[in-house]
PDB file of C-alpha atoms in Angstrom:
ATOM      1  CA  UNK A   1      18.451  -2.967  -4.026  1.00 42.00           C
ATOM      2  CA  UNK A   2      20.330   0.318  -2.884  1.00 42.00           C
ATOM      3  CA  UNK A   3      18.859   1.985  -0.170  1.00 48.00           C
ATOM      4  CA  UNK A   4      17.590   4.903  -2.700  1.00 68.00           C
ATOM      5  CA  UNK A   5      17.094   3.018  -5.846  1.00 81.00           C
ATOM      6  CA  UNK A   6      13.776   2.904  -6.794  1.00 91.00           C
ATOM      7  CA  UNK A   7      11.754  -0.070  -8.112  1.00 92.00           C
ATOM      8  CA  UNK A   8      10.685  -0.266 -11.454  1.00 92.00           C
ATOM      9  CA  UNK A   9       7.493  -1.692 -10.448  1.00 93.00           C
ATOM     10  CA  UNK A  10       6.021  -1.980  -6.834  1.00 95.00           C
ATOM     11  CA  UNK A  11       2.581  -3.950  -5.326  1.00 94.00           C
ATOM     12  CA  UNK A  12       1.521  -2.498  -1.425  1.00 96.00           C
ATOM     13  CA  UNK A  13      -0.840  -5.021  -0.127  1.00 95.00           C
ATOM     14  CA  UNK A  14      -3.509  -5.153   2.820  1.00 93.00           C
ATOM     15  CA  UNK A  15      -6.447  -7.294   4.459  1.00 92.00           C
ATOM     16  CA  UNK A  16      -8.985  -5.486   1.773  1.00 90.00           C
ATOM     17  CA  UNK A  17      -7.300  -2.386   0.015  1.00 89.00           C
ATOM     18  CA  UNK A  18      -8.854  -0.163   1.115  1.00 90.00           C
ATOM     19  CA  UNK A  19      -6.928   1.737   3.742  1.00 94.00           C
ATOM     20  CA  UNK A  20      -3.452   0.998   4.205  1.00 95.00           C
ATOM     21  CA  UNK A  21      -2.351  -0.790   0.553  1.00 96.00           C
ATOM     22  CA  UNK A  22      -4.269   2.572  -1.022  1.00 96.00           C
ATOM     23  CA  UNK A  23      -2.317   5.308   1.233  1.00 97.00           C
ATOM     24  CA  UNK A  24       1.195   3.571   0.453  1.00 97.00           C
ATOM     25  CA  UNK A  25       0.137   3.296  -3.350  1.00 96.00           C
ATOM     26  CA  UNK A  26      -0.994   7.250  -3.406  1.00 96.00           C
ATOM     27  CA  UNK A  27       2.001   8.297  -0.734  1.00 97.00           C
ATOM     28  CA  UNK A  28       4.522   6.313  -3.230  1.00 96.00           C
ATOM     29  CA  UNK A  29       3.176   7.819  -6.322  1.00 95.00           C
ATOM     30  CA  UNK A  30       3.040  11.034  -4.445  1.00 95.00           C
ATOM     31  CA  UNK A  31       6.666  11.263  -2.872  1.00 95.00           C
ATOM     32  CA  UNK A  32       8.493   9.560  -6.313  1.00 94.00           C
ATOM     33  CA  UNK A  33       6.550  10.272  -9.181  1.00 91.00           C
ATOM     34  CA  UNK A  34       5.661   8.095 -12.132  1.00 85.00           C
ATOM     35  CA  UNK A  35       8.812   6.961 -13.038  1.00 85.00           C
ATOM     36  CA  UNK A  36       7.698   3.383 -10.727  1.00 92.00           C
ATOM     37  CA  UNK A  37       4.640   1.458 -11.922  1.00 92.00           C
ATOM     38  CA  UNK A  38       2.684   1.211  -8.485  1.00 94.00           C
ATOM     39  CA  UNK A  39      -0.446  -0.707  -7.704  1.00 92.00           C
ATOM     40  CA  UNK A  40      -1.774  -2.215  -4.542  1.00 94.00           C
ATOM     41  CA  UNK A  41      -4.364  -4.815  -3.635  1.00 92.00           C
ATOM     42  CA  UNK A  42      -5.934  -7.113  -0.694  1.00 92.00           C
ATOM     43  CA  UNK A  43      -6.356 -10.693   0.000  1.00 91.00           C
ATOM     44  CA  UNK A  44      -9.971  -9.854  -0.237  1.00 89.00           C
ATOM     45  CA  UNK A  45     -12.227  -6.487  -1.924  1.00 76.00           C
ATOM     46  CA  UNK A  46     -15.435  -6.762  -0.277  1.00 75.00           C
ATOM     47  CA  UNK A  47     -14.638  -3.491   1.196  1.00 70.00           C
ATOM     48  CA  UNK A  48     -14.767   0.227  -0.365  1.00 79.00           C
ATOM     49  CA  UNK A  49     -12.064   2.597  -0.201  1.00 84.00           C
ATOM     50  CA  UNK A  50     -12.455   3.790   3.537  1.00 87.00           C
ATOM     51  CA  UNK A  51     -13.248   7.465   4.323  1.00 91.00           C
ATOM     52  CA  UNK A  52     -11.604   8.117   7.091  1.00 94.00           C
ATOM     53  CA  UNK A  53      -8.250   6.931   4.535  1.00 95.00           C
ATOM     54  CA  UNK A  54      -9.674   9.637   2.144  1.00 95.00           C
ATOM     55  CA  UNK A  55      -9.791  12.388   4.502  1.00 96.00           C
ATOM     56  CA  UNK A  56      -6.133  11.908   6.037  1.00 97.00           C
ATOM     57  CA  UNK A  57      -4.608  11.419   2.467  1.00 96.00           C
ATOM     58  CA  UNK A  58      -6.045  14.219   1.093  1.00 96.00           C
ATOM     59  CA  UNK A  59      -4.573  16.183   4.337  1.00 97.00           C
ATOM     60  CA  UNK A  60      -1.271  15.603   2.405  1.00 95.00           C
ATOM     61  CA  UNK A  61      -2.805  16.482  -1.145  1.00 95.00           C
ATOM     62  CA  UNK A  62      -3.278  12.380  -2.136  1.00 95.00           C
ATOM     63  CA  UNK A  63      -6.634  12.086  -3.748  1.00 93.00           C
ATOM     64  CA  UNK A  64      -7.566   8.630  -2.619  1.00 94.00           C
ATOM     65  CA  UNK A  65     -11.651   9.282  -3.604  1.00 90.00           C
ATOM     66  CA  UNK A  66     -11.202   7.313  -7.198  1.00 88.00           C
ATOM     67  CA  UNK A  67      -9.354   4.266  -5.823  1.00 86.00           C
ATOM     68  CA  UNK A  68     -11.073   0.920  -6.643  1.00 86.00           C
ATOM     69  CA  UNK A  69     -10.513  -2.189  -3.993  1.00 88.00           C
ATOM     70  CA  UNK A  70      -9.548  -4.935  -5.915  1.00 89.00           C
ATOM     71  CA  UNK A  71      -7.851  -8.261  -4.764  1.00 90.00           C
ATOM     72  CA  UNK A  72      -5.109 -10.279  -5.451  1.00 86.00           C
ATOM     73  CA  UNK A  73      -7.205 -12.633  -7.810  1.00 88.00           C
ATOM     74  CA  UNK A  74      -8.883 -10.007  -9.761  1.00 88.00           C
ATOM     75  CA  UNK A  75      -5.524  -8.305 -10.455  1.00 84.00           C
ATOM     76  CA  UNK A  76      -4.391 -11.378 -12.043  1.00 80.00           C
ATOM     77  CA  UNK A  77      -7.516 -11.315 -14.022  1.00 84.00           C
ATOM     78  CA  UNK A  78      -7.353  -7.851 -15.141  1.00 79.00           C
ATOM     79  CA  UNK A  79      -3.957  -8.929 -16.527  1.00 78.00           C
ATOM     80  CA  UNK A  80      -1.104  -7.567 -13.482  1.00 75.00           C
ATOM     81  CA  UNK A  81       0.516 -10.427 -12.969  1.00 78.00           C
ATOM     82  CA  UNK A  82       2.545 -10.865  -9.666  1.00 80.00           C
ATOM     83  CA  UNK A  83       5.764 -11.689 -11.308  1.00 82.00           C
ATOM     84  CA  UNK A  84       6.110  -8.302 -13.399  1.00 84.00           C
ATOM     85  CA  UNK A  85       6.572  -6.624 -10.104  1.00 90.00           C
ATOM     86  CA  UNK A  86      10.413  -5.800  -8.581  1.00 91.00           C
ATOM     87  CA  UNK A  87       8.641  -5.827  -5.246  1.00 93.00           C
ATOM     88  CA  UNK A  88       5.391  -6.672  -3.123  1.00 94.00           C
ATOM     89  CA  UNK A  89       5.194  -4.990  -0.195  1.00 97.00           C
ATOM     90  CA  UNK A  90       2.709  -6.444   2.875  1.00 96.00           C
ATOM     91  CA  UNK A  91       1.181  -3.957   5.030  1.00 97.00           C
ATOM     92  CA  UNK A  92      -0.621  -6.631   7.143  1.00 94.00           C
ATOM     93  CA  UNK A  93       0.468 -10.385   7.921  1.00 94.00           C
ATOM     94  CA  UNK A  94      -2.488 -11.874   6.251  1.00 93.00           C
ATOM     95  CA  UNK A  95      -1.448 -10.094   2.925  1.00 93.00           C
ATOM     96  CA  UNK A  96       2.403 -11.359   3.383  1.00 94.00           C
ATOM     97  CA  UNK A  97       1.106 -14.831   3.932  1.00 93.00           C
ATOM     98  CA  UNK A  98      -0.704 -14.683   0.598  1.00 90.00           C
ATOM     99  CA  UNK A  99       2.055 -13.036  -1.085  1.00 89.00           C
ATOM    100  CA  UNK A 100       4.643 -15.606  -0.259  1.00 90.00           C
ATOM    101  CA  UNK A 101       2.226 -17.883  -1.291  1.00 90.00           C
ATOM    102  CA  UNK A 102       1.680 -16.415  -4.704  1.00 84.00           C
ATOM    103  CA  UNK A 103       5.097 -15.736  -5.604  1.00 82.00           C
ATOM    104  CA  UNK A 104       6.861 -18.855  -4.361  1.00 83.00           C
ATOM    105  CA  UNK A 105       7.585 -20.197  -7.879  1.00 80.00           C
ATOM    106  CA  UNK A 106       9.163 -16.303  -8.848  1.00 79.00           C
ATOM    107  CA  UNK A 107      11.986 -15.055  -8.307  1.00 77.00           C
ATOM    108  CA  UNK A 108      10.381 -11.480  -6.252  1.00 82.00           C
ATOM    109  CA  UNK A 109      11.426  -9.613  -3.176  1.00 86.00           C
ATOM    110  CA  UNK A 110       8.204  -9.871  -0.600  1.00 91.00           C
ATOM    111  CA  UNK A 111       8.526  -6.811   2.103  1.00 95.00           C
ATOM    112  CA  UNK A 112       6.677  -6.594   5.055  1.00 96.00           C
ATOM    113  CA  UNK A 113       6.066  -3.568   6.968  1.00 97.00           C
ATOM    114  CA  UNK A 114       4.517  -3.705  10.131  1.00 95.00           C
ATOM    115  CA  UNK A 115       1.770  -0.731   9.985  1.00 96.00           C
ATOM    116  CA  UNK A 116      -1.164  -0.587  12.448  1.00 94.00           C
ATOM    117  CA  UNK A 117      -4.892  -1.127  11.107  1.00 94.00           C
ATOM    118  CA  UNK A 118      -6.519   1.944  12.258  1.00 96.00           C
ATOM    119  CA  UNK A 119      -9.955   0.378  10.920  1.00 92.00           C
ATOM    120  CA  UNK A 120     -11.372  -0.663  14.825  1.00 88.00           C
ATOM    121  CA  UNK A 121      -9.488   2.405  16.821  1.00 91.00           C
ATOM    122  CA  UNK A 122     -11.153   5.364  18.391  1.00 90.00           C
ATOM    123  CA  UNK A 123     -14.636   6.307  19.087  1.00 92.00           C
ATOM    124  CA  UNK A 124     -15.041   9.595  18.161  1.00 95.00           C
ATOM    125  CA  UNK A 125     -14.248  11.064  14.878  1.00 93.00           C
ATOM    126  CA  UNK A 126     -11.010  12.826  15.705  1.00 95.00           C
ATOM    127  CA  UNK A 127      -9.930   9.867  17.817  1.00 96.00           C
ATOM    128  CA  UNK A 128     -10.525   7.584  14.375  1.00 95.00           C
ATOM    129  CA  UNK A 129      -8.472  10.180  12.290  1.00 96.00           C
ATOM    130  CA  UNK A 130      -5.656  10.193  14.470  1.00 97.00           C
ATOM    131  CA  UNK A 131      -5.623   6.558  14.466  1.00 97.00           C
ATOM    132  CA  UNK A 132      -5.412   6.549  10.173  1.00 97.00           C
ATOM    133  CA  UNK A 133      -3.314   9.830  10.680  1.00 98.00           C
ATOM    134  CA  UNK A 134      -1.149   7.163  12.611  1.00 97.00           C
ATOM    135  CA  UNK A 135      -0.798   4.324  10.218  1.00 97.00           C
ATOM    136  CA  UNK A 136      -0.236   6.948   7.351  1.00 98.00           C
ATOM    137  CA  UNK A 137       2.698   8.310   8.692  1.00 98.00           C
ATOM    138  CA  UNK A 138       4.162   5.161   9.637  1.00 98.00           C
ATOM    139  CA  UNK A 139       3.554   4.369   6.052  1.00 98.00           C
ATOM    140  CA  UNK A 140       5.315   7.665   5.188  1.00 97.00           C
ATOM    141  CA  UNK A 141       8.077   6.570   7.149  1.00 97.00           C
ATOM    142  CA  UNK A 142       9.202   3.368   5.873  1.00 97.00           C
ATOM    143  CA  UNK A 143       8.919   4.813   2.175  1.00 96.00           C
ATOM    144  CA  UNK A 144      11.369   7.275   2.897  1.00 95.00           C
ATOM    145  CA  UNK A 145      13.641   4.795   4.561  1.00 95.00           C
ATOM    146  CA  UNK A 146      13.631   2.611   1.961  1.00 94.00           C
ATOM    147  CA  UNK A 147      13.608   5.042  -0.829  1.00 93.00           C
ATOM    148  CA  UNK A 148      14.787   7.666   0.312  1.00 92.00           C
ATOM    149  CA  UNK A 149      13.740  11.808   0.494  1.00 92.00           C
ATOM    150  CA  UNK A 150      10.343  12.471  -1.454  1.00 92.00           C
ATOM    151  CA  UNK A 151      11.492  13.269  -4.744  1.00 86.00           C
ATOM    152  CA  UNK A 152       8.558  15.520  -5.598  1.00 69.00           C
ATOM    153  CA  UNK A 153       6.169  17.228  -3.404  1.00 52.00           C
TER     154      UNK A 153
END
């Protein structure tokens, strides 16, 4: 894959999705548009969309608030299967252990991106949102190194 070419279908995946795997899906959708199928999940979904991912998203105009955890498994069974995506992307090296895993038989590009979990940093409020305003960024970042310039803004 050339540096700018763009996927035709791409899976960001976390511990839980709910705070990194849901900022790269709504930063990826934000920066390139449509024309890529994206979706993200976590090895587990026991967890809610997180707030604090909310509130630095939607400093960037990504509305995060309707997201729906959902894991690996339940994917499957609402009918995404693995193999129709061009790439998975791992945001944490639980979910690239269960990625490999899952597409060992396919023939699939697993990524892994090495973004901090923001989830247990900071006491106070701002220190918390400067710890998500962190891992956003990085996740910012490595889409525009791999993809290249937002394409829409």
């Amino acid at each position: 894959m050339s540096f700018k070419e763009l996927p035709q279908s791409i899976l960001f995946c976390c511990d839980y999705n709910a705070v990194r795997s849901p900022m790269a899906e709504g930063l990826m959708k934000k920066y390139y548009g449509t024309s890529t199928y994206v979706q993200s999940a976590g090895v587990k979904s026991d967890l809610d969309i997180d707030g604090f991912s909310i509130a630095v998203c939607q400093e960037m105009d990504v509305e995060l608030s309707r997201h729906r955890s959902r894991s690996f498994d339940e994917m499957e069974e609402w009918g995404d299967d693995l193999s129709s995506f061009d790439l998975v992307v791992a945001l944490s090296p639980a979910s690239q252990r269960k990625a490999l895993d899952l597409t060992r038989f396919y023939h699939l590009d697993v990524d892994y991106w090495q973004i901090i979990d923001p989830t247990g940093l900071g006491e106070t409020r701002e220190a918390k949102l400067s710890s998500y305003r962190q891992a956003r960024d990085q996740i910012s970042d490595k889409l525009i190194e791999r993809f290249g310039p937002p394409r829409l803004s």
